[in-house]
Tab-separated table of C-alpha atoms (C1' of nucleotides) in Angstrom:
chain	number	residue	atom	x	y	z
Y	165	MET	CA	101.831	92.494	107.194
Y	166	PRO	CA	103.027	94.451	104.217
Y	167	GLU	CA	101.132	96.306	101.618
Y	168	LEU	CA	99.735	94.438	98.676
Y	169	PRO	CA	101.238	95.700	95.429
Y	170	GLU	CA	97.977	95.386	93.576
Y	171	VAL	CA	97.185	97.002	90.289
Y	172	GLU	CA	96.222	100.310	91.862
Y	173	THR	CA	99.416	100.739	93.857
Y	174	ILE	CA	101.414	99.775	90.803
Y	175	VAL	CA	99.759	102.392	88.659
Y	176	ARG	CA	100.597	105.123	91.131
Y	177	ARG	CA	104.288	104.138	90.945
Y	178	MET	CA	104.652	104.061	87.180
Y	179	ARG	CA	106.281	107.524	87.108
Y	180	PRO	CA	105.074	108.543	83.621
Y	181	GLU	CA	107.139	111.717	83.892
Y	182	ILE	CA	110.206	109.717	82.829
Y	183	VAL	CA	108.843	109.452	79.276
Y	184	GLY	CA	111.126	111.339	76.905
Y	185	THR	CA	114.221	111.158	79.092
Y	186	THR	CA	117.392	109.270	78.205
Y	187	ILE	CA	119.231	106.927	80.531
Y	188	SER	CA	122.718	108.327	81.131
Y	189	GLY	CA	123.929	106.406	84.158
Y	190	VAL	CA	123.327	103.191	86.072
Y	191	ASP	CA	124.113	102.127	89.627
Y	192	LEU	CA	123.174	98.590	90.658
Y	193	ARG	CA	123.212	98.423	94.457
Y	194	TRP	CA	122.133	94.787	94.875
Y	195	GLU	CA	123.008	92.310	92.159
Y	196	ARG	CA	120.097	89.931	92.439
Y	197	THR	CA	117.661	92.739	91.665
Y	198	LEU	CA	118.599	92.053	88.063
Y	199	ALA	CA	116.674	89.042	86.787
Y	200	THR	CA	118.193	89.332	83.329
Y	201	PRO	CA	120.584	89.973	81.676
Y	202	ASN	CA	123.880	90.012	83.586
Y	203	TRP	CA	125.206	93.284	84.930
Y	204	VAL	CA	127.768	93.916	82.177
Y	205	THR	CA	125.221	93.412	79.416
Y	206	PHE	CA	122.587	95.410	81.275
Y	207	HIS	CA	124.945	98.333	81.764
Y	208	LYS	CA	126.141	98.285	78.166
Y	209	ASN	CA	122.667	97.942	76.671
Y	210	ILE	CA	120.625	100.378	78.722
Y	211	LEU	CA	122.897	103.410	78.484
Y	212	GLY	CA	121.698	105.894	75.879
Y	213	GLN	CA	118.247	104.389	75.483
Y	214	LYS	CA	115.298	106.765	75.546
Y	215	VAL	CA	112.100	106.128	77.485
Y	216	ASP	CA	109.265	105.914	74.972
Y	217	ALA	CA	106.349	104.806	77.179
Y	218	VAL	CA	105.387	103.460	80.591
Y	219	ASN	CA	102.689	100.819	80.816
Y	220	ARG	CA	101.455	98.041	83.081
Y	221	ARG	CA	100.755	94.338	82.567
Y	222	ALA	CA	99.354	92.507	85.590
Y	223	LYS	CA	101.671	93.460	88.456
Y	224	TYR	CA	104.586	94.287	86.172
Y	225	ILE	CA	105.614	97.830	85.226
Y	226	VAL	CA	106.606	97.834	81.560
Y	227	ILE	CA	108.933	100.636	80.445
Y	228	GLN	CA	109.396	100.767	76.683
Y	229	LEU	CA	112.872	101.992	75.731
Y	230	SER	CA	114.289	102.757	72.277
Y	231	ALA	CA	115.512	99.210	71.699
Y	232	ASP	CA	114.628	97.119	74.742
Y	233	THR	CA	111.879	96.828	77.329
Y	234	LEU	CA	112.651	97.487	80.992
Y	235	ILE	CA	110.310	95.465	83.174
Y	236	ILE	CA	110.013	96.014	86.928
Y	237	HIS	CA	108.132	93.885	89.457
Y	238	LEU	CA	107.797	95.567	92.868
Y	239	ARG	CA	106.809	92.344	94.643
Y	240	MET	CA	106.007	93.092	98.286
Y	241	SER	CA	108.027	96.083	99.392
Y	242	GLY	CA	109.335	97.652	96.181
Y	243	ASP	CA	108.867	101.309	95.332
Y	244	ILE	CA	109.924	103.533	92.480
Y	245	LEU	CA	111.027	107.056	93.345
Y	246	PHE	CA	111.882	110.057	91.181
Y	247	ARG	CA	114.662	112.113	92.721
Y	248	PRO	CA	117.110	114.897	91.881
Y	249	VAL	CA	120.251	113.358	90.420
Y	250	ASP	CA	122.379	114.552	93.351
Y	251	ALA	CA	120.057	113.113	96.017
Y	252	PRO	CA	121.866	110.796	98.446
Y	253	VAL	CA	121.537	107.035	98.066
Y	254	GLU	CA	118.955	105.761	100.553
Y	255	LYS	CA	118.710	102.622	102.604
Y	256	HIS	CA	117.284	99.725	100.553
Y	257	ASP	CA	118.042	101.369	97.198
Y	258	ARG	CA	118.625	98.472	94.747
Y	259	LEU	CA	118.955	100.129	91.327
Y	260	LEU	CA	119.488	103.763	90.364
Y	261	LEU	CA	119.001	105.033	86.814
Y	262	ASN	CA	120.216	108.534	85.954
Y	263	LEU	CA	117.967	110.216	83.418
Y	264	ASP	CA	119.549	113.037	81.388
Y	265	ASP	CA	121.803	113.886	84.342
Y	266	LYS	CA	118.977	115.795	86.000
Y	267	LYS	CA	116.799	113.170	87.635
Y	268	THR	CA	117.318	109.740	89.083
Y	269	LEU	CA	114.837	106.895	89.029
Y	270	ALA	CA	115.410	104.870	92.192
Y	271	PHE	CA	114.160	101.332	92.701
Y	272	ASN	CA	113.995	100.903	96.470
Y	273	ASP	CA	113.028	97.537	97.953
Y	274	MET	CA	113.435	96.690	101.615
Y	275	ARG	CA	112.751	92.966	101.304
Y	276	LYS	CA	114.774	92.380	98.134
Y	277	PHE	CA	111.915	90.506	96.459
Y	278	GLY	CA	111.552	92.922	93.544
Y	279	ARG	CA	113.096	92.110	90.162
Y	280	VAL	CA	114.118	94.002	87.019
Y	281	TRP	CA	114.436	92.676	83.465
Y	282	LEU	CA	115.934	94.329	80.382
Y	283	THR	CA	114.965	92.458	77.270
Y	284	PRO	CA	114.258	92.951	73.567
Y	285	THR	CA	111.567	90.270	73.887
Y	286	PRO	CA	109.227	91.238	76.768
Y	287	ASN	CA	106.948	88.369	75.845
Y	288	ASP	CA	109.498	86.048	77.460
Y	289	VAL	CA	108.580	87.606	80.823
Y	290	LEU	CA	104.928	88.532	80.277
Y	291	GLY	CA	103.732	86.055	77.673
Y	292	LYS	CA	102.228	83.407	79.922
Y	293	LEU	CA	100.243	85.721	82.177
Y	294	GLY	CA	96.507	85.213	82.398
Y	295	PRO	CA	93.908	87.819	81.449
Y	296	GLU	CA	93.412	91.138	83.234
Y	297	PRO	CA	90.336	90.692	85.439
Y	298	LEU	CA	89.106	94.238	84.818
Y	299	ASP	CA	89.535	94.038	81.051
Y	300	ALA	CA	86.217	94.468	79.276
Y	301	ALA	CA	87.131	91.462	77.152
Y	302	PHE	CA	87.384	89.209	80.228
Y	303	THR	CA	84.035	87.466	80.617
Y	304	ALA	CA	82.473	85.183	83.193
Y	305	ASP	CA	82.709	82.444	80.595
Y	306	ASP	CA	86.474	82.963	80.338
Y	307	LEU	CA	86.813	82.578	84.091
Y	308	PHE	CA	84.619	79.490	84.142
Y	309	LYS	CA	86.649	77.825	81.398
Y	310	ARG	CA	89.929	78.669	83.082
Y	311	ILE	CA	89.047	77.434	86.561
Y	312	SER	CA	87.231	74.308	85.417
Y	313	ALA	CA	90.288	73.312	83.375
Y	314	HIS	CA	92.115	72.608	86.643
Y	315	LYS	CA	91.495	70.372	89.626
Y	316	ARG	CA	92.943	72.596	92.286
Y	317	GLN	CA	91.824	74.437	95.383
Y	318	ILE	CA	90.205	77.669	94.218
Y	319	LYS	CA	92.284	79.958	96.418
Y	320	PRO	CA	95.763	79.001	95.155
Y	321	LEU	CA	94.325	78.786	91.655
Y	322	LEU	CA	93.186	82.413	91.789
Y	323	LEU	CA	96.623	83.416	93.060
Y	324	ASP	CA	98.237	81.721	90.044
Y	325	GLN	CA	99.069	84.585	87.674
Y	326	HIS	CA	98.935	82.261	84.682
Y	327	VAL	CA	95.249	81.631	85.308
Y	328	ILE	CA	94.199	85.206	86.072
Y	329	ALA	CA	96.677	88.054	86.489
Y	330	GLY	CA	96.514	90.626	89.245
Y	331	LEU	CA	94.910	89.002	92.277
Y	332	GLY	CA	97.004	88.890	95.465
Y	333	ASN	CA	96.317	87.276	98.796
Y	334	ILE	CA	94.097	89.986	100.274
Y	335	TYR	CA	91.793	90.507	97.297
Y	336	THR	CA	91.521	86.758	96.727
Y	337	ASP	CA	90.203	86.222	100.255
Y	338	GLU	CA	87.801	89.130	99.825
Y	339	ALA	CA	86.534	87.947	96.433
Y	340	LEU	CA	85.933	84.392	97.683
Y	341	HIS	CA	83.975	85.697	100.677
Y	342	LEU	CA	81.874	87.970	98.505
Y	343	ALA	CA	81.187	85.040	96.176
Y	344	GLY	CA	80.318	82.690	99.054
Y	345	LEU	CA	82.980	80.193	97.969
Y	346	HIS	CA	85.123	78.267	100.469
Y	347	PRO	CA	88.844	78.712	99.667
Y	348	LEU	CA	89.360	74.920	99.580
Y	349	THR	CA	86.649	74.353	96.956
Y	350	LYS	CA	87.975	72.202	94.126
Y	351	SER	CA	88.001	74.354	91.028
Y	352	ASP	CA	86.492	71.702	88.735
Y	353	THR	CA	83.402	71.421	90.958
Y	354	ILE	CA	82.475	75.091	90.587
Y	355	LYS	CA	79.354	75.489	88.497
Y	356	ARG	CA	78.917	77.976	85.720
Y	357	SER	CA	76.530	80.059	87.856
Y	358	GLN	CA	79.007	80.151	90.743
Y	359	ALA	CA	81.801	81.153	88.381
Y	360	GLU	CA	79.726	84.081	87.224
Y	361	ILE	CA	79.215	85.208	90.822
Y	362	LEU	CA	82.955	84.800	91.436
Y	363	TRP	CA	83.709	86.798	88.271
Y	364	ARG	CA	81.485	89.614	89.492
Y	365	SER	CA	83.020	89.445	92.982
Y	366	ILE	CA	86.604	89.639	91.720
Y	367	ARG	CA	85.814	92.703	89.666
Y	368	GLN	CA	83.910	94.300	92.533
Y	369	VAL	CA	86.667	93.946	95.150
Y	370	LEU	CA	89.325	95.151	92.695
Y	371	ASN	CA	87.221	98.157	91.710
Y	372	GLU	CA	86.527	98.958	95.354
Y	373	GLY	CA	90.241	98.660	96.132
Y	374	ILE	CA	91.042	101.072	93.318
Y	375	GLN	CA	88.351	103.494	94.529
Y	376	ARG	CA	89.898	103.425	98.019
Y	377	ASN	CA	93.446	103.931	96.701
Y	378	GLY	CA	94.562	100.409	97.564
Y	379	THR	CA	95.127	98.607	100.851
Y	380	SER	CA	97.540	99.859	103.510
Y	381	ILE	CA	98.096	97.095	106.034
Y	382	ASP	CA	101.314	98.306	107.600
Y	383	TRP	CA	104.208	100.710	107.430
Y	384	ILE	CA	105.302	100.125	103.838
Y	385	TYR	CA	102.519	101.756	101.855
Y	386	ARG	CA	100.365	104.386	103.518
Y	387	GLY	CA	98.242	105.887	100.784
Y	388	GLY	CA	95.267	103.515	100.796
Y	389	GLN	CA	92.015	103.219	102.737
Y	390	TYR	CA	90.663	99.849	101.601
Y	391	GLN	CA	92.000	98.178	104.753
Y	392	ASP	CA	89.048	99.860	106.508
Y	393	TYR	CA	86.590	98.050	104.233
Y	394	LEU	CA	87.937	94.488	104.286
Y	395	HIS	CA	85.376	91.821	105.211
Y	396	VAL	CA	87.613	88.860	106.051
Y	397	TYR	CA	91.329	89.589	105.585
Y	398	GLY	CA	92.918	90.332	108.965
Y	399	ARG	CA	89.584	89.888	110.788
Y	400	THR	CA	90.347	86.523	112.436
Y	401	ASP	CA	87.829	85.763	115.237
Y	402	GLU	CA	85.874	88.930	114.457
Y	403	PRO	CA	82.191	88.562	113.461
Y	404	CYS	CA	81.274	88.167	109.800
Y	405	PHE	CA	79.450	91.321	108.689
Y	406	HIS	CA	76.901	89.137	106.930
Y	407	CYS	CA	76.046	86.469	109.536
Y	408	GLY	CA	77.996	87.256	112.710
Y	409	THR	CA	79.973	83.993	112.693
Y	410	PRO	CA	83.628	84.482	113.748
Y	411	ILE	CA	85.985	84.720	110.767
Y	412	GLN	CA	88.409	81.794	110.621
Y	413	LYS	CA	92.024	81.822	109.525
Y	414	ILE	CA	93.677	78.753	108.008
Y	415	VAL	CA	96.740	78.128	105.840
Y	416	VAL	CA	96.085	77.233	102.197
Y	417	GLY	CA	98.996	76.807	99.816
Y	418	GLN	CA	101.334	78.304	102.437
Y	419	ARG	CA	99.211	81.457	102.571
Y	420	GLY	CA	97.152	82.892	105.395
Y	421	THR	CA	93.538	82.473	104.348
Y	422	HIS	CA	90.539	84.169	105.958
Y	423	PHE	CA	86.931	83.089	105.468
Y	424	CYS	CA	83.510	82.834	107.091
Y	425	PRO	CA	82.734	79.166	107.850
Y	426	LYS	CA	79.008	79.806	107.530
Y	427	CYS	CA	78.857	81.998	104.400
Y	428	GLN	CA	81.558	80.008	102.571
Y	429	LYS	CA	80.726	76.306	102.501
Y	430	VAL	CA	82.902	73.781	100.685
W	229	DA	C1'	101.999	66.933	83.185
W	230	DG	C1'	100.018	69.096	86.702
W	231	DA	C1'	99.859	70.177	91.429
W	232	DA	C1'	102.048	71.204	95.687
W	233	DA	C1'	105.944	72.600	98.392
W	234	DT	C1'	109.968	75.377	98.994
W	235	DA	C1'	113.222	79.333	98.579
W	236	DC	C1'	113.904	83.908	98.636
W	237	DC	C1'	113.851	88.480	102.259
W	238	DC	C1'	113.717	91.547	106.615
W	239	DG	C1'	111.115	94.946	109.761
W	240	DT	C1'	108.001	94.195	113.135
W	241	DA	C1'	105.496	92.048	116.927
W	242	DC	C1'	105.525	88.988	120.423
W	243	DG	C1'	106.999	85.659	124.087
W	244	DC	C1'	110.155	84.656	127.657
E	79	DT	C1'	115.147	95.520	128.758
E	80	DG	C1'	117.038	92.316	125.678
E	81	DC	C1'	117.163	88.485	122.948
E	82	DG	C1'	115.250	84.940	119.846
E	83	DT	C1'	111.790	83.723	116.672
E	84	DA	C1'	107.569	83.575	113.906
E	85	DC	C1'	105.290	86.058	110.417
E	86	DG	C1'	103.724	88.003	105.793
E	87	DG	C1'	103.724	88.845	100.845
E	88	DG	C1'	104.455	87.080	95.031
E	89	DT	C1'	106.596	84.212	92.004
E	90	DA	C1'	110.551	81.218	90.213
E	91	DT	C1'	112.204	76.951	91.131
E	92	DT	C1'	112.145	72.394	92.926
E	93	DT	C1'	109.874	68.319	94.391
E	94	DC	C1'	106.166	65.170	94.425
DNA sequence: AGAAATACCCGTACGC
DNA sequence: TGCGTACGGGTATTTC
């Protein structure tokens, strides 16, 4: 199982040191990395632009250039590396950007899921994303309104980035366990009080993940320790820390889903 | 319209 | 040992 590119692991790959450099060369190694525009336009437009800022929105890295915005989504296995300009191309390199002829920004992505956009209107890519769960402005009431507006299973609903932005499969399972909510619970049946507990749980597991430097499940990302603190994810048949009941694994919305059948009732 | 299913990927683990 | 296959993740797209 690969690493989860959650907020924390995204932040550590934002490479803020590129701010102030100018893009002087481009090498696209795998065409479909480019979500938009086409290669010719991308090449023509990005050359000569200066990097003004590096930010994050949900799981997207947002690089503000002089005229356009470069947006990168790492998906599962993507990484961003800062290398000397004469460093050799590595296996799984998808896009190389030369910065001032001294350094190269390499987008490396084994599974080819990651995508890059270059656009003058970043809102086209980011505009429909839901709120940041750790934003101080995001309240329990917001969450309650958003989940009760749908009649869906709570687990796939929480994974929907238009409803709330930033939760992946691992943290969703953990948050639902902490909140005592079964992953198949219909979202419109969740009471206001339960939504508040879920709101608190989401923020707790994300904050704990950040404190532990993210989750390293396998060989792709090795910097985190939160995998040692997971309560349900990857603990199939192991005893629930709360009640001792074996953790169950089912498939919900095509995703492996771990829960305690005693602590999380429908 | 909204919800659910599918497509996109490949290194690894596992069964025979 | 070697080969074939299932698996996992996030989101855009397609289907229901």
